[in-house]
CSV table of C-alpha atoms and ligand atoms in Angstrom, one decimal:
chain,number,residue,atom,x,y,z
A,851,MET,CA,21.0,-4.4,-24.7
A,852,SER,CA,20.3,-2.2,-21.7
A,853,MET,CA,22.3,-3.0,-18.6
A,854,PRO,CA,20.5,-3.5,-15.2
A,855,ASN,CA,20.9,-0.6,-12.8
A,856,PRO,CA,23.9,-1.3,-10.5
A,857,LEU,CA,23.2,-1.9,-6.9
A,858,PRO,CA,24.2,0.9,-4.5
A,859,ALA,CA,26.8,0.5,-1.8
A,860,LYS,CA,24.4,1.7,0.8
A,861,ALA,CA,20.8,2.5,1.4
A,862,SER,CA,18.8,4.2,4.2
A,863,ILE,CA,16.4,1.2,4.4
A,864,ILE,CA,16.6,-2.1,2.6
A,865,ILE,CA,13.4,-4.0,2.0
A,866,VAL,CA,13.8,-7.7,1.1
A,867,GLY,CA,10.8,-8.7,-1.1
A,868,ALA,CA,9.0,-6.6,-3.8
A,869,GLY,CA,5.6,-8.2,-3.3
A,870,ILE,CA,2.7,-6.1,-2.4
A,871,GLN,CA,3.9,-5.9,1.2
A,872,GLY,CA,7.4,-4.7,0.3
A,873,LEU,CA,6.0,-2.2,-2.2
A,874,SER,CA,3.3,-0.8,0.0
A,875,LEU,CA,5.9,-0.3,2.8
A,876,ALA,CA,8.3,1.4,0.4
A,877,PHE,CA,5.6,3.8,-0.9
A,878,ASN,CA,4.6,4.7,2.7
A,879,LEU,CA,8.2,5.3,3.8
A,880,ALA,CA,8.8,7.5,0.7
A,881,GLU,CA,5.6,9.5,1.6
A,882,LEU,CA,7.1,10.0,5.1
A,883,GLY,CA,10.1,11.6,3.5
A,884,VAL,CA,12.6,8.6,3.7
A,885,ARG,CA,15.0,8.7,0.8
A,886,ASP,CA,17.4,6.1,-0.6
A,887,ILE,CA,15.0,3.2,-0.1
A,888,LEU,CA,16.2,0.0,-1.8
A,889,VAL,CA,13.8,-2.9,-2.5
A,890,LEU,CA,15.4,-6.2,-3.5
A,891,ASP,CA,13.5,-9.2,-4.9
A,892,ALA,CA,15.0,-12.6,-5.8
A,893,GLY,CA,12.3,-13.4,-8.3
A,894,TYR,CA,10.5,-11.7,-11.3
A,895,TRP,CA,7.9,-9.0,-11.3
A,896,GLN,CA,4.7,-10.3,-9.6
A,897,GLY,CA,6.3,-13.8,-9.3
A,898,GLY,CA,5.4,-14.2,-5.6
A,899,ALA,CA,2.0,-14.6,-3.9
A,900,SER,CA,1.1,-11.0,-4.8
A,901,GLY,CA,0.7,-12.0,-8.4
A,902,ARG,CA,-1.2,-15.1,-7.7
A,903,ASN,CA,-4.0,-14.3,-5.3
A,904,GLY,CA,-7.8,-14.4,-5.4
A,905,THR,CA,-7.8,-10.5,-5.2
A,906,LEU,CA,-10.5,-10.4,-2.5
A,907,ILE,CA,-10.4,-7.6,0.0
A,908,ARG,CA,-12.3,-8.5,3.2
A,909,GLY,CA,-12.7,-5.6,5.6
A,910,ALA,CA,-13.7,-7.5,8.7
A,911,PHE,CA,-13.2,-10.8,10.4
A,912,SER,CA,-14.5,-12.4,13.6
A,913,SER,CA,-12.0,-11.1,16.2
A,914,PRO,CA,-11.7,-7.5,17.2
A,915,GLU,CA,-8.0,-7.5,16.4
A,916,TRP,CA,-8.3,-8.7,12.8
A,917,THR,CA,-11.4,-6.6,12.3
A,918,ARG,CA,-9.8,-3.3,13.4
A,919,PHE,CA,-6.7,-3.9,11.2
A,920,PHE,CA,-8.5,-5.1,8.1
A,921,ALA,CA,-11.3,-2.5,8.3
A,922,HIS,CA,-8.6,0.2,8.3
A,923,SER,CA,-7.0,-1.4,5.3
A,924,CYS,CA,-10.3,-1.7,3.5
A,925,GLU,CA,-10.9,2.0,4.0
A,926,LEU,CA,-7.4,2.8,2.6
A,927,TRP,CA,-8.2,0.6,-0.4
A,928,GLN,CA,-11.2,2.8,-1.2
A,929,GLY,CA,-9.0,5.9,-1.5
A,930,LEU,CA,-5.9,4.1,-2.8
A,931,SER,CA,-6.1,5.1,-6.5
A,932,ARG,CA,-6.2,8.7,-5.5
A,933,ARG,CA,-3.3,8.3,-3.1
A,934,LEU,CA,-1.1,6.4,-5.6
A,935,GLY,CA,-2.1,8.5,-8.6
A,936,GLU,CA,-2.8,5.2,-10.4
A,937,ASN,CA,-5.9,3.1,-10.8
A,938,VAL,CA,-5.9,0.1,-8.5
A,939,MET,CA,-9.4,-0.9,-9.8
A,940,TYR,CA,-10.9,-1.3,-6.4
A,941,SER,CA,-14.5,-2.6,-6.8
A,942,ARG,CA,-16.7,-2.1,-3.7
A,943,ARG,CA,-19.0,-4.9,-4.5
A,944,GLY,CA,-19.5,-6.2,-0.9
A,945,TYR,CA,-18.4,-9.5,0.7
A,946,THR,CA,-20.7,-12.1,2.0
A,947,MET,CA,-19.7,-14.7,4.6
A,948,VAL,CA,-21.9,-17.8,4.1
A,949,GLY,CA,-22.4,-20.4,6.9
A,950,GLU,CA,-24.0,-23.8,6.3
A,951,ARG,CA,-23.7,-25.5,9.7
A,952,SER,CA,-25.6,-24.2,12.7
A,953,ALA,CA,-22.4,-23.7,14.6
A,954,THR,CA,-21.3,-21.4,11.8
A,955,ALA,CA,-24.5,-19.4,12.2
A,956,GLY,CA,-23.6,-19.0,15.8
A,957,LEU,CA,-20.1,-17.7,14.8
A,958,LEU,CA,-21.7,-15.2,12.5
A,959,ASP,CA,-23.9,-13.9,15.3
A,960,ARG,CA,-20.8,-13.4,17.5
A,961,THR,CA,-19.0,-11.8,14.5
A,962,LEU,CA,-21.8,-9.3,14.1
A,963,ALA,CA,-21.4,-8.3,17.8
A,964,VAL,CA,-17.7,-7.8,17.3
A,965,HIS,CA,-18.3,-5.6,14.2
A,966,LYS,CA,-20.8,-3.5,16.3
A,967,GLU,CA,-18.2,-3.2,19.0
A,968,CYS,CA,-15.6,-2.1,16.4
A,969,GLY,CA,-18.0,0.3,14.7
A,970,ILE,CA,-17.9,-1.7,11.4
A,971,HIS,CA,-20.8,-1.6,9.0
A,972,SER,CA,-22.1,-5.2,8.5
A,973,HIS,CA,-25.4,-7.0,8.8
A,974,LEU,CA,-26.9,-10.5,8.8
A,975,LEU,CA,-28.9,-11.1,5.6
A,976,THR,CA,-32.5,-12.3,6.0
A,977,PRO,CA,-33.3,-15.2,3.7
A,978,GLY,CA,-35.2,-12.8,1.5
A,979,ARG,CA,-32.4,-10.3,1.3
A,980,LEU,CA,-29.8,-13.1,0.7
A,981,ARG,CA,-31.9,-14.1,-2.4
A,982,GLU,CA,-31.5,-10.6,-3.7
A,983,VAL,CA,-27.8,-10.3,-3.0
A,984,LEU,CA,-26.9,-13.9,-4.2
A,985,PRO,CA,-29.8,-15.2,-6.2
A,986,ALA,CA,-27.8,-18.1,-7.7
A,987,LEU,CA,-26.8,-19.5,-4.3
A,988,ALA,CA,-28.2,-22.9,-3.1
A,989,HIS,CA,-30.3,-21.2,-0.4
A,990,GLU,CA,-31.5,-24.5,1.1
A,991,ARG,CA,-27.9,-25.2,2.3
A,992,VAL,CA,-27.4,-21.9,4.1
A,993,SER,CA,-27.9,-21.4,7.8
A,994,ALA,CA,-26.8,-17.7,8.0
A,995,ALA,CA,-25.0,-15.1,5.9
A,996,LEU,CA,-23.3,-11.9,7.0
A,997,HIS,CA,-22.6,-9.1,4.5
A,998,LEU,CA,-19.8,-6.5,4.5
A,999,PRO,CA,-21.0,-3.8,2.1
A,1000,ASP,CA,-17.6,-1.9,2.0
A,1001,SER,CA,-15.4,-4.9,1.1
A,1002,GLY,CA,-14.7,-6.0,-2.4
A,1003,VAL,CA,-12.0,-6.9,-4.9
A,1004,ALA,CA,-9.0,-5.3,-6.6
A,1005,PRO,CA,-7.1,-7.1,-9.3
A,1006,HIS,CA,-3.6,-7.8,-8.1
A,1007,HIS,CA,-1.9,-6.7,-11.3
A,1008,ALA,CA,-3.6,-3.3,-11.1
A,1009,ALA,CA,-2.5,-2.9,-7.4
A,1010,MET,CA,1.0,-4.1,-8.0
A,1011,HIS,CA,1.5,-1.8,-11.0
A,1012,ALA,CA,0.1,1.2,-9.1
A,1013,TYR,CA,2.3,0.6,-6.1
A,1014,ARG,CA,5.4,0.1,-8.3
A,1015,ARG,CA,4.8,3.2,-10.4
A,1016,ALA,CA,4.1,5.3,-7.3
A,1017,CYS,CA,7.3,4.0,-5.6
A,1018,GLU,CA,9.4,4.7,-8.7
A,1019,ALA,CA,8.0,8.1,-9.1
A,1020,ARG,CA,9.2,8.8,-5.5
A,1021,GLY,CA,12.7,7.6,-6.2
A,1022,VAL,CA,12.5,4.1,-4.6
A,1023,SER,CA,15.0,1.8,-6.2
A,1024,ILE,CA,13.5,-1.7,-7.0
A,1025,HIS,CA,15.6,-4.6,-8.2
A,1026,TYR,CA,14.2,-7.9,-9.4
A,1027,ARG,CA,16.3,-11.1,-9.9
A,1028,THR,CA,18.4,-9.9,-7.0
A,1029,CYS,CA,18.6,-12.5,-4.2
A,1030,VAL,CA,19.7,-11.5,-0.8
A,1031,THR,CA,22.1,-14.3,0.3
A,1032,ALA,CA,23.3,-13.0,3.7
A,1033,ILE,CA,22.4,-10.5,6.4
A,1034,ASP,CA,25.3,-8.6,8.1
A,1035,GLN,CA,25.4,-7.4,11.7
A,1036,SER,CA,27.8,-5.3,13.5
A,1037,ALA,CA,27.9,-4.1,17.1
A,1038,GLY,CA,24.7,-6.2,17.8
A,1039,ARG,CA,22.6,-4.6,15.2
A,1040,VAL,CA,21.8,-4.9,11.5
A,1041,SER,CA,24.5,-3.4,9.2
A,1042,GLY,CA,23.5,-4.5,5.7
A,1043,VAL,CA,22.9,-7.4,3.3
A,1044,ARG,CA,24.9,-9.4,0.8
A,1045,VAL,CA,23.8,-10.1,-2.8
A,1046,GLY,CA,26.4,-12.7,-3.7
A,1047,ASP,CA,29.7,-11.0,-3.4
A,1048,GLN,CA,28.3,-7.5,-3.1
A,1049,ARG,CA,27.7,-5.9,0.2
A,1050,ILE,CA,25.0,-3.2,0.7
A,1051,ALA,CA,25.2,-1.3,3.9
A,1052,SER,CA,22.1,-0.2,5.8
A,1053,ASP,CA,21.2,0.0,9.5
A,1054,THR,CA,17.5,-0.7,8.8
A,1055,LEU,CA,16.3,-3.9,7.2
A,1056,VAL,CA,12.8,-5.1,6.6
A,1057,LEU,CA,12.1,-8.8,5.8
A,1058,ALA,CA,9.0,-8.9,3.5
A,1059,GLY,CA,10.0,-12.2,1.8
A,1060,GLY,CA,6.6,-13.9,1.9
A,1061,ALA,CA,7.0,-17.7,1.9
A,1062,GLN,CA,10.8,-17.3,2.3
A,1063,SER,CA,10.4,-15.4,5.6
A,1064,ASN,CA,11.8,-18.2,7.8
A,1065,ALA,CA,14.9,-18.6,5.5
A,1066,LEU,CA,15.5,-14.9,5.8
A,1067,ALA,CA,15.1,-14.9,9.5
A,1068,GLN,CA,17.6,-17.7,9.7
A,1069,MET,CA,20.1,-15.6,7.7
A,1070,ALA,CA,19.7,-12.9,10.4
A,1071,GLY,CA,20.1,-15.5,13.1
A,1072,VAL,CA,16.7,-14.7,14.7
A,1073,PRO,CA,13.6,-16.8,15.4
A,1074,LEU,CA,10.4,-16.4,13.4
A,1075,ASP,CA,7.3,-18.4,14.1
A,1076,GLY,CA,5.7,-19.6,10.8
A,1077,TYR,CA,6.0,-21.8,7.8
A,1078,PRO,CA,5.3,-21.7,4.1
A,1079,MET,CA,1.9,-22.8,2.9
A,1080,ARG,CA,0.6,-23.5,-0.6
A,1081,LEU,CA,-2.7,-22.0,-1.7
A,1082,GLU,CA,-4.3,-22.9,-5.0
A,1083,ALA,CA,-6.9,-21.1,-7.1
A,1084,MET,CA,-8.7,-21.6,-10.3
A,1085,ALA,CA,-10.8,-19.7,-12.8
A,1086,LEU,CA,-13.9,-21.0,-14.6
A,1087,GLU,CA,-14.7,-20.1,-18.2
A,1088,PRO,CA,-16.8,-16.9,-18.4
A,1089,THR,CA,-20.5,-17.2,-17.6
A,1090,ARG,CA,-23.2,-14.5,-17.4
A,1091,PRO,CA,-23.2,-12.5,-14.2
A,1092,LEU,CA,-24.2,-14.9,-11.4
A,1093,ILE,CA,-22.3,-13.8,-8.3
A,1094,GLY,CA,-22.3,-10.1,-7.3
A,1095,PRO,CA,-20.3,-9.8,-4.1
A,1096,ALA,CA,-17.1,-11.6,-3.1
A,1097,VAL,CA,-18.1,-14.7,-1.2
A,1098,ALA,CA,-16.5,-16.8,1.6
A,1099,LEU,CA,-18.0,-20.3,2.1
A,1100,LEU,CA,-16.8,-20.6,5.7
A,1101,ASP,CA,-17.6,-24.3,6.2
A,1102,ARG,CA,-15.8,-25.3,3.0
A,1103,LEU,CA,-12.7,-23.1,3.5
A,1104,CYS,CA,-13.6,-21.6,0.1
A,1105,TYR,CA,-13.7,-18.1,-1.3
A,1106,MET,CA,-14.7,-16.8,-4.7
A,1107,HIS,CA,-15.8,-13.9,-6.8
A,1108,GLN,CA,-16.8,-13.3,-10.4
A,1109,THR,CA,-14.6,-11.0,-12.5
A,1110,ALA,CA,-15.8,-8.3,-14.9
A,1111,ARG,CA,-14.9,-10.8,-17.7
A,1112,GLY,CA,-17.4,-13.3,-16.1
A,1113,GLU,CA,-14.8,-15.8,-14.8
A,1114,VAL,CA,-15.5,-17.2,-11.4
A,1115,VAL,CA,-12.2,-17.1,-9.5
A,1116,GLY,CA,-11.4,-18.6,-6.1
A,1117,GLY,CA,-10.2,-21.6,-4.3
A,1118,ALA,CA,-11.0,-24.2,-1.6
A,1119,GLU,CA,-8.6,-25.7,0.8
A,1120,VAL,CA,-8.0,-29.4,1.4
A,1121,ALA,CA,-6.5,-29.6,4.9
A,1122,GLU,CA,-5.0,-33.1,4.4
A,1123,ARG,CA,-2.9,-32.0,1.4
A,1124,PRO,CA,-0.1,-29.8,2.6
A,1125,GLN,CA,2.4,-29.2,-0.2
A,1126,HIS,CA,5.1,-26.8,-1.2
A,1127,THR,CA,5.1,-27.0,-4.9
A,1128,LEU,CA,3.3,-24.8,-7.5
A,1129,ASN,CA,2.0,-27.9,-9.4
A,1130,ALA,CA,-1.7,-28.4,-10.1
A,1131,ASP,CA,-3.3,-30.7,-7.6
A,1132,VAL,CA,-6.4,-32.6,-8.8
A,1133,PRO,CA,-7.9,-33.2,-5.3
A,1134,VAL,CA,-7.7,-29.5,-4.5
A,1135,MET,CA,-9.3,-28.6,-7.9
A,1136,ALA,CA,-12.0,-31.2,-7.2
A,1137,ALA,CA,-12.7,-29.7,-3.8
A,1138,THR,CA,-13.0,-26.2,-5.3
A,1139,ALA,CA,-15.3,-27.5,-8.1
A,1140,ARG,CA,-17.5,-29.3,-5.6
A,1141,ALA,CA,-17.9,-26.2,-3.5
A,1142,TYR,CA,-18.7,-24.1,-6.5
A,1143,VAL,CA,-21.3,-26.6,-7.9
A,1144,GLU,CA,-23.0,-27.5,-4.6
A,1145,MET,CA,-23.3,-23.9,-3.6
A,1146,PHE,CA,-23.9,-22.3,-7.1
A,1147,PRO,CA,-25.5,-25.2,-9.1
A,1148,GLN,CA,-25.7,-23.1,-12.3
A,1149,LEU,CA,-21.9,-23.3,-12.5
A,1150,GLY,CA,-22.2,-27.0,-13.1
A,1151,HIS,CA,-21.8,-26.6,-16.8
A,1152,ALA,CA,-18.7,-24.3,-16.7
A,1153,ARG,CA,-15.3,-25.8,-17.5
A,1154,ILE,CA,-12.1,-25.0,-15.6
A,1155,LEU,CA,-10.2,-22.4,-17.6
A,1156,ARG,CA,-7.0,-22.3,-15.7
A,1157,GLN,CA,-5.4,-23.2,-12.3
A,1158,TRP,CA,-2.5,-21.9,-10.4
A,1159,ALA,CA,-0.9,-22.0,-7.0
A,1160,GLY,CA,1.2,-19.7,-4.8
A,1161,LEU,CA,3.1,-19.9,-1.6
A,1162,VAL,CA,2.3,-17.7,1.4
A,1163,HIS,CA,3.9,-17.5,4.9
A,1164,ILE,CA,1.6,-18.6,7.8
A,1165,SER,CA,2.2,-17.8,11.4
A,1166,LYS,CA,1.0,-20.1,14.3
A,1167,ASP,CA,-2.2,-18.1,14.7
A,1168,PHE,CA,-2.6,-17.2,11.0
A,1169,GLY,CA,-2.1,-13.5,11.8
A,1170,PRO,CA,0.5,-11.2,10.4
A,1171,LEU,CA,3.9,-10.8,12.0
A,1172,LEU,CA,4.4,-7.1,11.8
A,1173,GLY,CA,6.8,-4.8,13.4
A,1174,ALA,CA,10.3,-4.6,14.9
A,1175,HIS,CA,12.1,-7.9,15.6
A,1176,HIS,CA,12.8,-8.0,19.3
A,1177,ALA,CA,16.0,-10.0,18.9
A,1178,LEU,CA,18.0,-7.7,16.5
A,1179,PRO,CA,17.9,-3.9,16.6
A,1180,GLY,CA,17.4,-2.5,13.1
A,1181,LEU,CA,15.4,-5.5,11.9
A,1182,PHE,CA,11.7,-5.3,11.0
A,1183,VAL,CA,9.3,-7.9,9.7
A,1184,SER,CA,6.2,-8.0,7.5
A,1185,ALA,CA,5.4,-11.7,7.2
A,1186,GLY,CA,2.7,-14.2,8.2
A,1187,TRP,CA,0.4,-12.9,5.4
A,1188,CYS,CA,-2.5,-15.2,4.3
A,1189,TYR,CA,-4.7,-12.1,3.6
A,1190,GLY,CA,-1.7,-9.9,2.6
A,1191,HIS,CA,-3.4,-8.5,-0.5
A,1192,ALA,CA,-6.2,-7.1,1.6
A,1193,GLY,CA,-3.9,-6.0,4.4
A,1194,ALA,CA,-1.2,-4.3,2.3
A,1195,PRO,CA,-2.4,-0.7,2.5
A,1196,ALA,CA,-2.7,-0.8,6.3
A,1197,ALA,CA,0.5,-2.8,6.9
A,1198,GLY,CA,2.6,-0.5,4.7
A,1199,GLU,CA,1.2,2.6,6.4
A,1200,LEU,CA,1.5,1.4,10.0
A,1201,LEU,CA,4.8,-0.3,9.7
A,1202,ALA,CA,6.3,2.8,7.9
A,1203,LYS,CA,5.1,4.9,10.8
A,1204,ALA,CA,6.6,2.5,13.3
A,1205,ILE,CA,10.0,2.5,11.5
A,1206,VAL,CA,10.2,6.3,11.2
A,1207,SER,CA,8.7,7.3,14.5
A,1208,GLY,CA,9.1,4.3,16.7
A,1209,GLN,CA,5.4,4.5,17.6
A,1210,VAL,CA,3.4,1.3,17.3
A,1211,ASP,CA,-0.2,1.9,16.3
A,1212,GLU,CA,-2.9,0.1,18.4
A,1213,ARG,CA,-4.2,-1.7,15.3
A,1214,MET,CA,-0.8,-3.2,14.6
A,1215,ARG,CA,0.3,-3.9,18.2
A,1216,PRO,CA,-1.6,-7.3,18.6
A,1217,PHE,CA,0.4,-8.7,15.6
A,1218,ALA,CA,3.8,-8.1,17.2
A,1219,VAL,CA,6.5,-10.5,16.1
A,1220,ASP,CA,7.2,-11.8,19.7
A,1221,ARG,CA,3.6,-12.5,20.6
A,1222,PHE,CA,4.1,-16.3,20.7
A,1223,GLU,CA,7.1,-16.1,23.0
A,1224,LEU,CA,4.9,-13.9,25.2
A,1225,ASN,CA,2.0,-16.4,24.9
A,1226,ARG,CA,-0.3,-13.7,23.3
A,1227,PRO,CA,-1.6,-15.4,20.1
A,1228,VAL,CA,-4.6,-13.7,18.4
A,1229,VAL,CA,-7.5,-16.1,18.0
A,1230,GLU,CA,-9.4,-15.5,14.7
A,1231,PRO,CA,-12.1,-18.0,14.1
A,1232,GLY,CA,-13.5,-16.6,10.8
A,1233,ILE,CA,-10.8,-17.2,8.3
A,1234,VAL,CA,-11.1,-19.7,5.4
A,1235,LEU,CA,-7.8,-21.5,6.0
A,1236,SER,CA,-7.2,-24.8,7.7
A,1237,HIS,CA,-4.5,-25.5,10.2
A,1238,PHE,CA,-1.7,-27.9,9.2
A,1239,GLU,CA,2.0,-27.8,9.6
B,2619,FAD,C1,-3.9,-18.8,-4.5
B,2619,FAD,C2,-3.8,-17.6,-3.5
B,2619,FAD,C3,-5.0,-16.9,-3.2
B,2619,FAD,C4,-4.9,-15.8,-2.4
B,2619,FAD,N1,-6.1,-15.1,-2.2
B,2619,FAD,C5,-6.0,-13.9,-1.5
B,2619,FAD,C6,-7.1,-13.0,-1.4
B,2619,FAD,O1,-8.1,-13.3,-2.1
B,2619,FAD,N2,-7.0,-11.9,-0.6
B,2619,FAD,C7,-5.9,-11.7,0.1
B,2619,FAD,O2,-5.8,-10.7,0.8
B,2619,FAD,N3,-4.8,-12.5,0.0
B,2619,FAD,C8,-4.8,-13.6,-0.7
B,2619,FAD,N4,-3.7,-14.4,-0.8
B,2619,FAD,C9,-2.5,-14.1,0.0
B,2619,FAD,C10,-1.7,-12.9,-0.6
B,2619,FAD,O3,-1.5,-13.1,-2.0
B,2619,FAD,C11,-0.4,-12.8,0.2
B,2619,FAD,O4,-0.7,-12.7,1.5
B,2619,FAD,C12,0.4,-11.6,-0.2
B,2619,FAD,O5,0.6,-11.5,-1.6
B,2619,FAD,C13,1.7,-11.6,0.5
B,2619,FAD,O6,2.5,-10.5,0.0
B,2619,FAD,P1,4.0,-10.5,0.3
B,2619,FAD,O7,4.6,-9.3,-0.3
B,2619,FAD,O8,4.3,-10.7,1.7
B,2619,FAD,O9,4.6,-11.8,-0.4
B,2619,FAD,P2,5.1,-12.1,-1.9
B,2619,FAD,O10,4.2,-11.5,-2.9
B,2619,FAD,O11,5.2,-13.6,-2.0
B,2619,FAD,O12,6.5,-11.4,-2.0
B,2619,FAD,C14,7.6,-11.9,-1.4
B,2619,FAD,C15,8.8,-11.6,-2.2
B,2619,FAD,O13,10.0,-11.9,-1.5
B,2619,FAD,C16,11.0,-12.3,-2.4
B,2619,FAD,N5,12.1,-12.9,-1.7
B,2619,FAD,C17,12.0,-14.0,-0.9
B,2619,FAD,N6,13.3,-14.3,-0.5
B,2619,FAD,C18,14.1,-13.4,-1.0
B,2619,FAD,C19,15.5,-13.2,-0.9
B,2619,FAD,N7,16.3,-14.0,-0.2
B,2619,FAD,N8,16.0,-12.1,-1.6
B,2619,FAD,C20,15.2,-11.2,-2.3
B,2619,FAD,N9,13.9,-11.4,-2.4
B,2619,FAD,C21,13.3,-12.5,-1.7
B,2619,FAD,C22,10.2,-13.2,-3.3
B,2619,FAD,O14,10.9,-13.3,-4.6
B,2619,FAD,C23,8.8,-12.6,-3.5
B,2619,FAD,O15,8.7,-11.8,-4.6
B,2619,FAD,C24,-3.7,-15.5,-1.7
B,2619,FAD,C25,-2.6,-16.2,-2.0
B,2619,FAD,C26,-2.6,-17.3,-2.9
B,2619,FAD,C27,-1.3,-18.0,-3.2
């Protein structure tokens, strides 16, 4: 039986969490020349939200802040296989935001104006063009649709494997089943972490713990705005190709796409059902099934093949919490990710630069960890998530 690699006594940077955020950051730090990077994960490989998501990559939203950040990430996705030297299977199939209510059509008009201002390639689809892009849609229910041609999907297993291999090839040390149980400080700054009895010294620590981010912040004795939220998805049995682009049904808090195997994968949210377990939930499955069948009636015959849930960390304004933590020198955060698969390439790149050079990129600045204390939330009206706490 092979023995697990022993933990080192010290590291230049410790990242807590080996989900896609932790791995993207580790890769980007290694690319900037940082050595002795240690990534610790309490769970198993792909056990967090990064192995459970819908795999959609949306490159623009309705606010300039989200749009600038996620457009950059989407651009990075398109060259990511080359950069990592591994295939992330990015499929640029487009992403259509569908509105049913007239108020949502108004939102999509305003969204288009934001995209123009940000130099993003998107367009409203005429009814005729929408029929070509999404022929199986219940067109009589649609008031407006906005299409993002550069967005798409990338299977999470491909992206996670690619990041992990690229990290390991650059000497990053990644340990699973290794739970950080305490965070050490000395002289008013981070000095390391504890894994049970073992102490690992480091003056730079990044919390990328997904749903556990608040618990980790508590260990460090610093505040963090946010809470864990459960998201659920399901896959239908394969059907012939019906849905070309990725789709967000904005009025139903629902997203979906059809995989190469023909399965329709996605989820709808039920606002009144906040939960923190990974169990199947019949009302959530029913809401998803209703959204699918009402908007794509030809899916009515397809059975549910499988269901799963995952936990993400949600900030007060749903936006990422990215950057240095103002209350403790040496501490950095990558949390608050509800679109953390899409956002990982940009988050890793921009946070790595901030850690190494101290410079905060303009696309990252709005998502500063202390923005709620400073009363500077970022309002994003175009996400498919509901607000409950
Ligand atoms: C059903 C569902 C659908 C989704 N769909 C999409 C989508 O289509 N597009 C999109 O962009 N995003 C989507 N998301 C969100 C996306 O999956 C997450 O935002 C992203 O995976 C977050 O990555 P992460 O690395 O921050 O967190 P995670 O992948 O959860 O990783 C955090 C890691 O931290 C570890 N950890 C926690 N505490 C400790 C500790 N004390 N010590 C050591 N390790 C610790 C955990 O074990 C975990 O592995 C979806 C999520 C779900 C659940």
